[in-house]
Short mmCIF file of C-alpha atoms and ligand atoms in Angstrom, two decimals:
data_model
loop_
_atom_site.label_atom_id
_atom_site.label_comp_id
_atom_site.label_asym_id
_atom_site.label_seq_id
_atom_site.Cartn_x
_atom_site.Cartn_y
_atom_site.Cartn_z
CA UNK H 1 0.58 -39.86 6.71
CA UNK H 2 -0.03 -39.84 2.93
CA UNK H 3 -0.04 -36.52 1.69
CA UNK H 4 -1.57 -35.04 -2.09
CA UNK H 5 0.83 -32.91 -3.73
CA UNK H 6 -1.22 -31.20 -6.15
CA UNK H 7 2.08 -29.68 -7.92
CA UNK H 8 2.32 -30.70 -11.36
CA UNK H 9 -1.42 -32.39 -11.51
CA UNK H 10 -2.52 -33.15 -14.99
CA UNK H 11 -5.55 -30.79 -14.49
CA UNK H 12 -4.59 -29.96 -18.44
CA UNK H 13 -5.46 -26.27 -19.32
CA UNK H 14 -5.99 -26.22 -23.18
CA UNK H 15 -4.20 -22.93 -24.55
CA UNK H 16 -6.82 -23.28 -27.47
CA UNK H 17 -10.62 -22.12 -27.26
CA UNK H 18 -11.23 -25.20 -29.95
CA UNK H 19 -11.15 -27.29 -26.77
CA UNK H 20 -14.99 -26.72 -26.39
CA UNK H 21 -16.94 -28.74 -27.96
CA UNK H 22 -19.70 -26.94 -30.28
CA UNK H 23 -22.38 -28.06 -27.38
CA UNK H 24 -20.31 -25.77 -24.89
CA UNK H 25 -20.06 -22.46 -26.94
CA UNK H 26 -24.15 -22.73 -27.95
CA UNK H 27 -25.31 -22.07 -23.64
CA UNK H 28 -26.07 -18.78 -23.94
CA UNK H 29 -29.99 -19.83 -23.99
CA UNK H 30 -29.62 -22.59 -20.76
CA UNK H 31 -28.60 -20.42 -17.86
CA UNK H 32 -24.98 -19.22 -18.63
CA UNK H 33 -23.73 -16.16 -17.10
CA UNK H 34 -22.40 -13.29 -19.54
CA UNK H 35 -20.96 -10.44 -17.17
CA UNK H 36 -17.78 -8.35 -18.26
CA UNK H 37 -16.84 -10.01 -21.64
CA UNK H 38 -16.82 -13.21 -19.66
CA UNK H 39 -19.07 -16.11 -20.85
CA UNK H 40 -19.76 -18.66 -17.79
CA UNK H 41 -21.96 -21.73 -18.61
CA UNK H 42 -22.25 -25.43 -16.81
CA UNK H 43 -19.71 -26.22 -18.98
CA UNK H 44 -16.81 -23.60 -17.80
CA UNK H 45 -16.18 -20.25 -19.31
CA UNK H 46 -16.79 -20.22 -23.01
CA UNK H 47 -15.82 -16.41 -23.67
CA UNK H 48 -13.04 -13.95 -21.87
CA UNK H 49 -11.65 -10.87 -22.73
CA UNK H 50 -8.45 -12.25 -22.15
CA UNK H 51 -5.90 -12.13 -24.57
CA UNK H 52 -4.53 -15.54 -23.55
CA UNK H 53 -7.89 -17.24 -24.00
CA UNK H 54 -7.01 -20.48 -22.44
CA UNK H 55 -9.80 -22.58 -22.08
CA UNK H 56 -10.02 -25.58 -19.31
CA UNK H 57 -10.91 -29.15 -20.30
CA UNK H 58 -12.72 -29.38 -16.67
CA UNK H 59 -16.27 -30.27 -16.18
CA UNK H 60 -18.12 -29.86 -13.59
CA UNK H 61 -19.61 -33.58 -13.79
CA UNK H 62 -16.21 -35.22 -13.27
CA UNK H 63 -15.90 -33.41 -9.66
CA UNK H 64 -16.79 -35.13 -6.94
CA UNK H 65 -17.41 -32.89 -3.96
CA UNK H 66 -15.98 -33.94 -0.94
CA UNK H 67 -15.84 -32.48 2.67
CA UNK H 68 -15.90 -28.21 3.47
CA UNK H 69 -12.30 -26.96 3.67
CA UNK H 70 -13.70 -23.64 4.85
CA UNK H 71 -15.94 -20.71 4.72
CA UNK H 72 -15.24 -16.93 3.78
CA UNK H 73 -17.08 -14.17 3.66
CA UNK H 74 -18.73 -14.81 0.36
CA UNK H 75 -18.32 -18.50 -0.08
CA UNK H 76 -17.97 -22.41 0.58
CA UNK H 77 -14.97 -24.29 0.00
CA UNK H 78 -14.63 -27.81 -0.75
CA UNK H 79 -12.34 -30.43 -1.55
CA UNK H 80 -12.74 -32.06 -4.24
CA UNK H 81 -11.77 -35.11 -6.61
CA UNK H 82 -11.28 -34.96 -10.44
CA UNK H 83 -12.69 -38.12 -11.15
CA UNK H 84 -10.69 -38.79 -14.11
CA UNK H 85 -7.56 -38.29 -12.83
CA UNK H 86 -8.16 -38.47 -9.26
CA UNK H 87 -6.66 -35.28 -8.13
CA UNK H 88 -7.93 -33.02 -5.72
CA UNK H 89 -9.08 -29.43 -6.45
CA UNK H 90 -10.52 -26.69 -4.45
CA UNK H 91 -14.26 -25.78 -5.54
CA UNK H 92 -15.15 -21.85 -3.90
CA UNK H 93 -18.94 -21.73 -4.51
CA UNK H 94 -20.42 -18.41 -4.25
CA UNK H 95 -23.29 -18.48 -2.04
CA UNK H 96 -26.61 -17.45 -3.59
CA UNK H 97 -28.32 -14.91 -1.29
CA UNK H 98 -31.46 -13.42 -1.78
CA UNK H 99 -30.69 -10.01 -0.50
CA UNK H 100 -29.17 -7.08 -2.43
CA UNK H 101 -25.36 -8.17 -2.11
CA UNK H 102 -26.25 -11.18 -4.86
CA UNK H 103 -24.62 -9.08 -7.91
CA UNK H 104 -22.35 -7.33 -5.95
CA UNK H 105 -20.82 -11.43 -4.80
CA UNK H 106 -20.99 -12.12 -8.77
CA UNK H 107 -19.36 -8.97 -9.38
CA UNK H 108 -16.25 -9.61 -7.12
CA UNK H 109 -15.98 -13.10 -7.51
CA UNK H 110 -16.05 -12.03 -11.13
CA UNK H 111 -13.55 -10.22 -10.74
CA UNK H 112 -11.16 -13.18 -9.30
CA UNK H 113 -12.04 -14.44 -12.15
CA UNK H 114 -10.57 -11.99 -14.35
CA UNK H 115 -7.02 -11.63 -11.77
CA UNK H 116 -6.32 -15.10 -11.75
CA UNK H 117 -7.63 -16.42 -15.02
CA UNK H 118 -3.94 -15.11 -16.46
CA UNK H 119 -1.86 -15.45 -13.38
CA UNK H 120 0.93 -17.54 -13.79
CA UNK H 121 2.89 -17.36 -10.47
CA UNK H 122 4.13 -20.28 -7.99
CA UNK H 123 2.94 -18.00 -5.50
CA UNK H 124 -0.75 -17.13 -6.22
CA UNK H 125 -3.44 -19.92 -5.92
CA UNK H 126 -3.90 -21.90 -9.32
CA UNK H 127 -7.08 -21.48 -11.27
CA UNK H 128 -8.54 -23.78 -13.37
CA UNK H 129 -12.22 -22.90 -14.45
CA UNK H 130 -15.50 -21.36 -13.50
CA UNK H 131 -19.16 -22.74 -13.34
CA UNK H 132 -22.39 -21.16 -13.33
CA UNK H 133 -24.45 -24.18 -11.91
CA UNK H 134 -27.99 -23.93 -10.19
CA UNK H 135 -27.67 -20.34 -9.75
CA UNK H 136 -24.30 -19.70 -8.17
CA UNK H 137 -20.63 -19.33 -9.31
CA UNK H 138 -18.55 -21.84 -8.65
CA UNK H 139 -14.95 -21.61 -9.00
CA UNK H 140 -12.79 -24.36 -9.00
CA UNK H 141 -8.75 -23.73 -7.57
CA UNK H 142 -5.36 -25.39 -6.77
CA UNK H 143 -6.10 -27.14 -3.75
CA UNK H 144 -3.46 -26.03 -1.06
CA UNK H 145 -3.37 -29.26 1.37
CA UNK H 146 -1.73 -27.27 4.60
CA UNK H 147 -4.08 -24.85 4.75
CA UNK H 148 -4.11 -21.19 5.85
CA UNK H 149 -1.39 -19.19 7.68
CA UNK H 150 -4.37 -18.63 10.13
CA UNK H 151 -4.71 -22.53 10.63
CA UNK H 152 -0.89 -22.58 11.52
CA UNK H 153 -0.79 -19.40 13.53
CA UNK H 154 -3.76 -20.82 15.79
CA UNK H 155 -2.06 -24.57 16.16
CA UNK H 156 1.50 -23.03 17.05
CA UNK H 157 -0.01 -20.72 19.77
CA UNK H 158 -2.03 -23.75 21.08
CA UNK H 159 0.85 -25.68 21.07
CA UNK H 160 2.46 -22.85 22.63
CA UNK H 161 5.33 -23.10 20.30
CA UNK H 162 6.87 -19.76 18.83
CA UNK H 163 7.47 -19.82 15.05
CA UNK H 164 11.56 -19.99 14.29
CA UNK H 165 12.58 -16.71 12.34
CA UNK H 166 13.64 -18.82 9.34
CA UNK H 167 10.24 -20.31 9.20
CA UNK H 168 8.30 -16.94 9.17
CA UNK H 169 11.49 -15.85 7.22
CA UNK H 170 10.77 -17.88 4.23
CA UNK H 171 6.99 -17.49 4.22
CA UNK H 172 7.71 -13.83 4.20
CA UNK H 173 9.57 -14.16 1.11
CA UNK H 174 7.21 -16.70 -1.07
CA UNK H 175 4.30 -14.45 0.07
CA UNK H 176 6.31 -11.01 -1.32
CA UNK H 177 6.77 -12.93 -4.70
CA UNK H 178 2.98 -13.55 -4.93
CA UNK H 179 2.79 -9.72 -4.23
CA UNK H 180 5.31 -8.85 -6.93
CA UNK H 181 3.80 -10.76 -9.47
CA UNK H 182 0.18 -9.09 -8.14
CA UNK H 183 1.87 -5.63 -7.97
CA UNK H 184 4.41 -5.65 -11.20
CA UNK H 185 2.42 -8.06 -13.34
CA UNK H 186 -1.25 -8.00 -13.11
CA UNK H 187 -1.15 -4.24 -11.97
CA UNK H 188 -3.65 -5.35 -9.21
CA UNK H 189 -4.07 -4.44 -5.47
CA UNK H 190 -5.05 -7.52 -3.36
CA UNK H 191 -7.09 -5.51 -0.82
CA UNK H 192 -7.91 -8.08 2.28
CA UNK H 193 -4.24 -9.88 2.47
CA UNK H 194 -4.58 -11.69 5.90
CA UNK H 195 -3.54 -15.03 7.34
CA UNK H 196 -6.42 -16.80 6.21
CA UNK H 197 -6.00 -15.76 2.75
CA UNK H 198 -2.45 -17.35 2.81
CA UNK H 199 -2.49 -20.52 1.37
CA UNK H 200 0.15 -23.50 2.10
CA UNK H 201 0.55 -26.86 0.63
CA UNK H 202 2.97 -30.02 1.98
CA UNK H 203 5.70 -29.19 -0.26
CA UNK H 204 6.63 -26.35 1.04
CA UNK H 205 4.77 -23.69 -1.16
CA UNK H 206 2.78 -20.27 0.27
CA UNK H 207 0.71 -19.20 -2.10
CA UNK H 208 -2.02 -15.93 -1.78
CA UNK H 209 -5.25 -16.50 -2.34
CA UNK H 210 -9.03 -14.37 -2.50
CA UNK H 211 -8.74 -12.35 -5.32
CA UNK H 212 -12.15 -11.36 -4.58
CA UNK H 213 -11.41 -7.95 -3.96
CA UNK H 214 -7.91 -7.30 -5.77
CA UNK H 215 -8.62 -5.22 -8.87
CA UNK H 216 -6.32 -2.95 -11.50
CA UNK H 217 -5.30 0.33 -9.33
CA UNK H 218 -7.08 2.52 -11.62
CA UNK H 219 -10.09 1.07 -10.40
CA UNK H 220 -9.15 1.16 -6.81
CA UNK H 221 -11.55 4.58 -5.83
CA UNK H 222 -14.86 2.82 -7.12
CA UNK H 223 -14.59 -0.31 -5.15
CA UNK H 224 -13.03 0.94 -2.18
CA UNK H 225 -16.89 2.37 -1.27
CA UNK H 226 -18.52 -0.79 -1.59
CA UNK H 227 -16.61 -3.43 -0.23
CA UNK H 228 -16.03 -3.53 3.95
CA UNK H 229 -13.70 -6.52 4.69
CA UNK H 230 -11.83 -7.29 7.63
CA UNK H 231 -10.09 -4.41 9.57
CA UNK H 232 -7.77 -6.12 11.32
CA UNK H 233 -4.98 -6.36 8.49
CA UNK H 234 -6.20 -2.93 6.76
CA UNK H 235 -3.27 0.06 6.37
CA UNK H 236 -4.22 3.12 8.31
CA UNK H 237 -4.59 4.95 5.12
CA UNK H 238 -7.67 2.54 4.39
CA UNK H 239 -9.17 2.66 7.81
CA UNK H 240 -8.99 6.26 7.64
CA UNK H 241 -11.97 8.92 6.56
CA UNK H 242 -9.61 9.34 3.16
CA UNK H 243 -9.84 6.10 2.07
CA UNK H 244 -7.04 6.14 -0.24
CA UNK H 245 -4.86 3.13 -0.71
CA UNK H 246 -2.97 1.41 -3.21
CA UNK H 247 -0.06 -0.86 -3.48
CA UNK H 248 1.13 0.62 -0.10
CA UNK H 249 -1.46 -0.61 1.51
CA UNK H 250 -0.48 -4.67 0.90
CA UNK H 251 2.75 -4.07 2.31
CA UNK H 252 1.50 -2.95 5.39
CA UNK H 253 -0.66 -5.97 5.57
CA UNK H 254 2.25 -8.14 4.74
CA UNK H 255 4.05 -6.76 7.48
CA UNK H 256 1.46 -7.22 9.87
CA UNK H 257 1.07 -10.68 9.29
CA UNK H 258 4.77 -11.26 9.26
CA UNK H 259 4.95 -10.00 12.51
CA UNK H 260 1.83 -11.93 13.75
CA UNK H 261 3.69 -14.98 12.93
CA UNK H 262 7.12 -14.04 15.04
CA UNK H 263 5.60 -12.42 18.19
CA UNK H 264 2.70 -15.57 18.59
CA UNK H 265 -0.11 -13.23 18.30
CA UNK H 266 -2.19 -10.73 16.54
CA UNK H 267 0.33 -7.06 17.05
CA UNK H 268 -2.12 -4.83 18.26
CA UNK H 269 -4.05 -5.37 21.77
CA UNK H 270 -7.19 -7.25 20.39
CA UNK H 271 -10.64 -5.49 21.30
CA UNK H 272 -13.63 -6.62 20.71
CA UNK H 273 -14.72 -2.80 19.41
CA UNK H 274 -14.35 -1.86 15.62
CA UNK H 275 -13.24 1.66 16.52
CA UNK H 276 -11.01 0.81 19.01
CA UNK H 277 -9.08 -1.24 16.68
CA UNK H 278 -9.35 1.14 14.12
CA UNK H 279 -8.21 4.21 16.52
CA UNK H 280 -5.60 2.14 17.43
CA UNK H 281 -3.90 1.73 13.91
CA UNK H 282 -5.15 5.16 12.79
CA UNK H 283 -3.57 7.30 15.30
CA UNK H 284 -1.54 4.64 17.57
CA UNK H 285 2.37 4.17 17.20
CA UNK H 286 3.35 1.33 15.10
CA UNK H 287 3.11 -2.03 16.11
CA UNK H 288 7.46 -2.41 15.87
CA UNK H 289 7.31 0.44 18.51
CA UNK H 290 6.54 -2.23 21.40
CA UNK H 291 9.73 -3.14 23.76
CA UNK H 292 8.56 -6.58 23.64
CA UNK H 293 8.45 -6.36 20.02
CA UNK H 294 11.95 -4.89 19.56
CA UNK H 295 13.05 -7.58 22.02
CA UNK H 296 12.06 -10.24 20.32
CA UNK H 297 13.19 -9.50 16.18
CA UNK H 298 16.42 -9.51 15.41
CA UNK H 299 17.86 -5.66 14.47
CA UNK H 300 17.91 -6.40 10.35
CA UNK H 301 14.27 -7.80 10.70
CA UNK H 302 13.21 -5.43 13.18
CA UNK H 303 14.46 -3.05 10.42
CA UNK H 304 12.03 -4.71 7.40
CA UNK H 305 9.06 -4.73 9.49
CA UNK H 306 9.59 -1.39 10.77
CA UNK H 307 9.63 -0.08 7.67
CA UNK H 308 6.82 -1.84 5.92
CA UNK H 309 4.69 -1.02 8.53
CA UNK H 310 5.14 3.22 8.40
CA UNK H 311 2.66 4.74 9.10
CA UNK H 312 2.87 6.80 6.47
CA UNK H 313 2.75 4.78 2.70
CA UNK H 314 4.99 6.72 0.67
CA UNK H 315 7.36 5.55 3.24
CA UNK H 316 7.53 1.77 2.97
CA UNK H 317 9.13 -0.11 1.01
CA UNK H 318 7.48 -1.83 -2.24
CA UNK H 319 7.29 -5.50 -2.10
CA UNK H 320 10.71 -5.72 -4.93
CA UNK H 321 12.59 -3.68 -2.23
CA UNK H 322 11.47 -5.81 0.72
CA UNK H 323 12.73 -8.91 -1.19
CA UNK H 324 16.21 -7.02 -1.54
CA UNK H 325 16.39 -5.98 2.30
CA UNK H 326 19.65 -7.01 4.02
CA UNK H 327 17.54 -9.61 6.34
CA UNK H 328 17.04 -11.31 3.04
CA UNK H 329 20.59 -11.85 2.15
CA UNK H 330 20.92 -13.70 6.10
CA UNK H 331 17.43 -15.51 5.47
CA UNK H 332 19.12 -16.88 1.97
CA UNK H 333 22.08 -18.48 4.23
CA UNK H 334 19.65 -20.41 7.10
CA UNK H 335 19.10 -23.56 6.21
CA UNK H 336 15.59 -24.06 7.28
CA UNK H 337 13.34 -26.62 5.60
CA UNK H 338 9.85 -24.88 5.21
CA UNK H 339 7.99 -28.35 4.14
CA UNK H 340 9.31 -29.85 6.97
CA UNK H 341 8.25 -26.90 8.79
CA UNK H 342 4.39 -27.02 7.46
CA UNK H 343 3.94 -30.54 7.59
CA UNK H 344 4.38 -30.88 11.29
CA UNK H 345 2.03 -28.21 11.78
CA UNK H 346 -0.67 -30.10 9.68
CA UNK H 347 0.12 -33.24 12.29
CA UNK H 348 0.10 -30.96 15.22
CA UNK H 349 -3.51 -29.47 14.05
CA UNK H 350 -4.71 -33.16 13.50
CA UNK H 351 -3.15 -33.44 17.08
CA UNK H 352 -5.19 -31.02 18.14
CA UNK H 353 -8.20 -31.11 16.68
CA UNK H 354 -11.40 -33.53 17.28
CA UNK H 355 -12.30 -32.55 13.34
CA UNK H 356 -8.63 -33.24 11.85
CA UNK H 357 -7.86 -31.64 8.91
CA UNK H 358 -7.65 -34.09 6.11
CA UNK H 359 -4.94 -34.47 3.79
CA UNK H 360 -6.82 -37.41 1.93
CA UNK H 361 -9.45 -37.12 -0.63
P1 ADP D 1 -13.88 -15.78 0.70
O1 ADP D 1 -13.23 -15.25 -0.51
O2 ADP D 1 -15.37 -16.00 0.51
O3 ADP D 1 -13.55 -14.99 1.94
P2 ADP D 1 -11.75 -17.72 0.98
O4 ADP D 1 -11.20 -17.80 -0.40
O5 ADP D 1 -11.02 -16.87 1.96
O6 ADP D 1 -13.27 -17.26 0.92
O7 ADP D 1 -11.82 -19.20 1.55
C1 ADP D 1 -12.24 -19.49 2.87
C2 ADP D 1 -11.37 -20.58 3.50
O8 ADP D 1 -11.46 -21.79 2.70
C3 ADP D 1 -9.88 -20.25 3.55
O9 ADP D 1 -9.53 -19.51 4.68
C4 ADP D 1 -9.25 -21.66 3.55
O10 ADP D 1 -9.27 -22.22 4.85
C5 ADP D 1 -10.20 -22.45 2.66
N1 ADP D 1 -9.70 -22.47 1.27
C6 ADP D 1 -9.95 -21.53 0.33
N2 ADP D 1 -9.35 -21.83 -0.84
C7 ADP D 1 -8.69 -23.00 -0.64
C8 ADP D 1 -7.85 -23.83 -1.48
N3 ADP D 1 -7.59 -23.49 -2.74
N4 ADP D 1 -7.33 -24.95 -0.95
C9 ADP D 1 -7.57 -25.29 0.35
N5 ADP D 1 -8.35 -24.54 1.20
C10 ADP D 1 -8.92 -23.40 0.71
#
């Protein structure tokens, strides 16, 4: 099965802003999009704020859209090919709606804009450029060619196959580097971590992804009134009346998907009512607290989780002192390959499915 590595694609990202040609920096009259410092025309982003200033060579001509890859809460996804190099790329295109959530979309998936625009991390989704183009934002990412950690939770529980520790292990530990860089680097909170937001590619990389809600902490009290996401991942501090959360608050979420993937389903009982979940996480034990979950971790990850997931946030763990935990040290010595790992997962989905997930552009 031929697989597209998009590692080390010559999607060049000029580190000069003279990389424009004089056409691209005069849009500002034909439909461009100036929000935040940011200048977003059909020809990419002519102006940021940010001190870096690269400036991609992409243009939204040479793409050729392919199939949908998948749909969030805001957006499309599609594959798609660079004609001039032939390499895939990921295209998120912000839906245009006509109701009253339009500038509030813009505004967040602004926003990824500005997170990942300077992110240089093997563990947080590659951007290359931004389009305004008949009236809605597209961004165009690293395409991850695995999928989400939702796609290969779902195929291992159809395949009734439980996840190796090493496997869930290592995706544990890619997925706290994204979070250090996120935490320690870009001073950001990634808000709606969840399995489907965890990105994986054939060679073996996890990478986060849907920045559309992270922002700099010392924003984090004006957007946590607008934006609603899913619950299911969300701290207890979040889901409760306070609504005060922080870094904290992605560790839980890390812990709860980390868990997810070594017990072969979703922690807490599933109910189809909002406020049951939410009573549940709010004023419930722990998820660790289970027997069958303490039967089936080993003591030293038992430990991590258990700690990550307090319910309390000043007492986890941040993401530096997860990656230091003892289980780490015994994770370090498994030989496990995690490509290996992910690839047969992608075959056992195609397996699976009657729409297989294509690896091919
Ligand atoms: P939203 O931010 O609107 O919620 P997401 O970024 O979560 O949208 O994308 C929705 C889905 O599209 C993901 O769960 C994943 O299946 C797919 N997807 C998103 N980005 C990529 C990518 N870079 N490469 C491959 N698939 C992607």
């Amino acid at each position: 099965m031929p697989i597209n590595k998009p590692r080390g694609m010559a999607l060049r990202l000029s580190t000069s802003d003279h990389a424009h040609s004089s056409d691209d920096n005069a849009m500002s009259d034909t439909g461009s999009l100036a929000v935040g410092g940011f200048n977003i025309g059909r020809h990419g982003i002519t102006q940021s704020p940010l001190s870096v200033g690269e400036i991609s060579s992409l243009r939204l001509d040479q793409l050729h859209l392919g199939h949908k890859l998948g749909r969030g809460n805001s957006s499309r996804v599609y594959l798609a090919s660079h004609l001039p190099t032939g390499k895939p790329v990921a295209i998120k295109i912000l839906q245009p709606s006509s109701d009253s959530s339009t500038a509030e979309s813009v505004r967040l998936a602004l926003n990824e804009v500005r997170t990942v625009f300077q992110a240089r991390s093997d563990h947080l989704v590659s951007f290359y450029d931004a389009f305004h183009h008949e009236g809605s934002l597209h961004l165009v990412l690293e395409y991850m060619d695995a999928g989400s950690l939702e796609n290969l939770f779902s195929t291992m529980v159809r395949a009734n196959e439980m996840i190796p520790e090493a496997a869930v292990g290592q995706l544990l530990w890619q997925m706290l580097q994204g979070l250090i860089y996120l935490h320690r680097e870009k001073r950001a909170v990634h808000r709606d971590l969840k399995p489907a937001n965890v990105l994986l590619n054939a060679s073996g990389f996890v990478k986060l992804s849907d920045f559309g809600i992270s922002r700099s902490l010392d924003e984090t009290q004006a957007l946590a009134a607008t934006y609603c996401g899913t619950a299911q991942y969300m701290a207890p501090e979040r889901l409760s009346e306070s609504g005060v959360y922080g870094y904290p608050s992605d560790v839980w979420s890390l812990g709860l998907i980390t868990l997810e993937g070594l017990v072969g389903r979703y922690p807490y009982a599933r109910s189809s009512n909002h406020f049951d979940l939410v009573n549940s996480v709010v004023n419930g034990p722990p998820p660790t607290e289970d027997a069958d979950v303490r039967r089936v971790l080993s003591p030293d990850l038992w430990d991590l989780l258990n700690t990550a997931l307090a319910k309390a946030p000043h007492e986890r763990p941040d993401a530096t002192q997860m990656a230091r935990h003892s289980f780490m040290q015994r994770l370090h010595a498994m030989p496990f390959d995690l490509a290996v790992f992910i690839r047969r997962s992608v075959d056992l989905q195609q397996q699976q499915s009657s729409e297989p997930l294509s690896l091919e552009m």
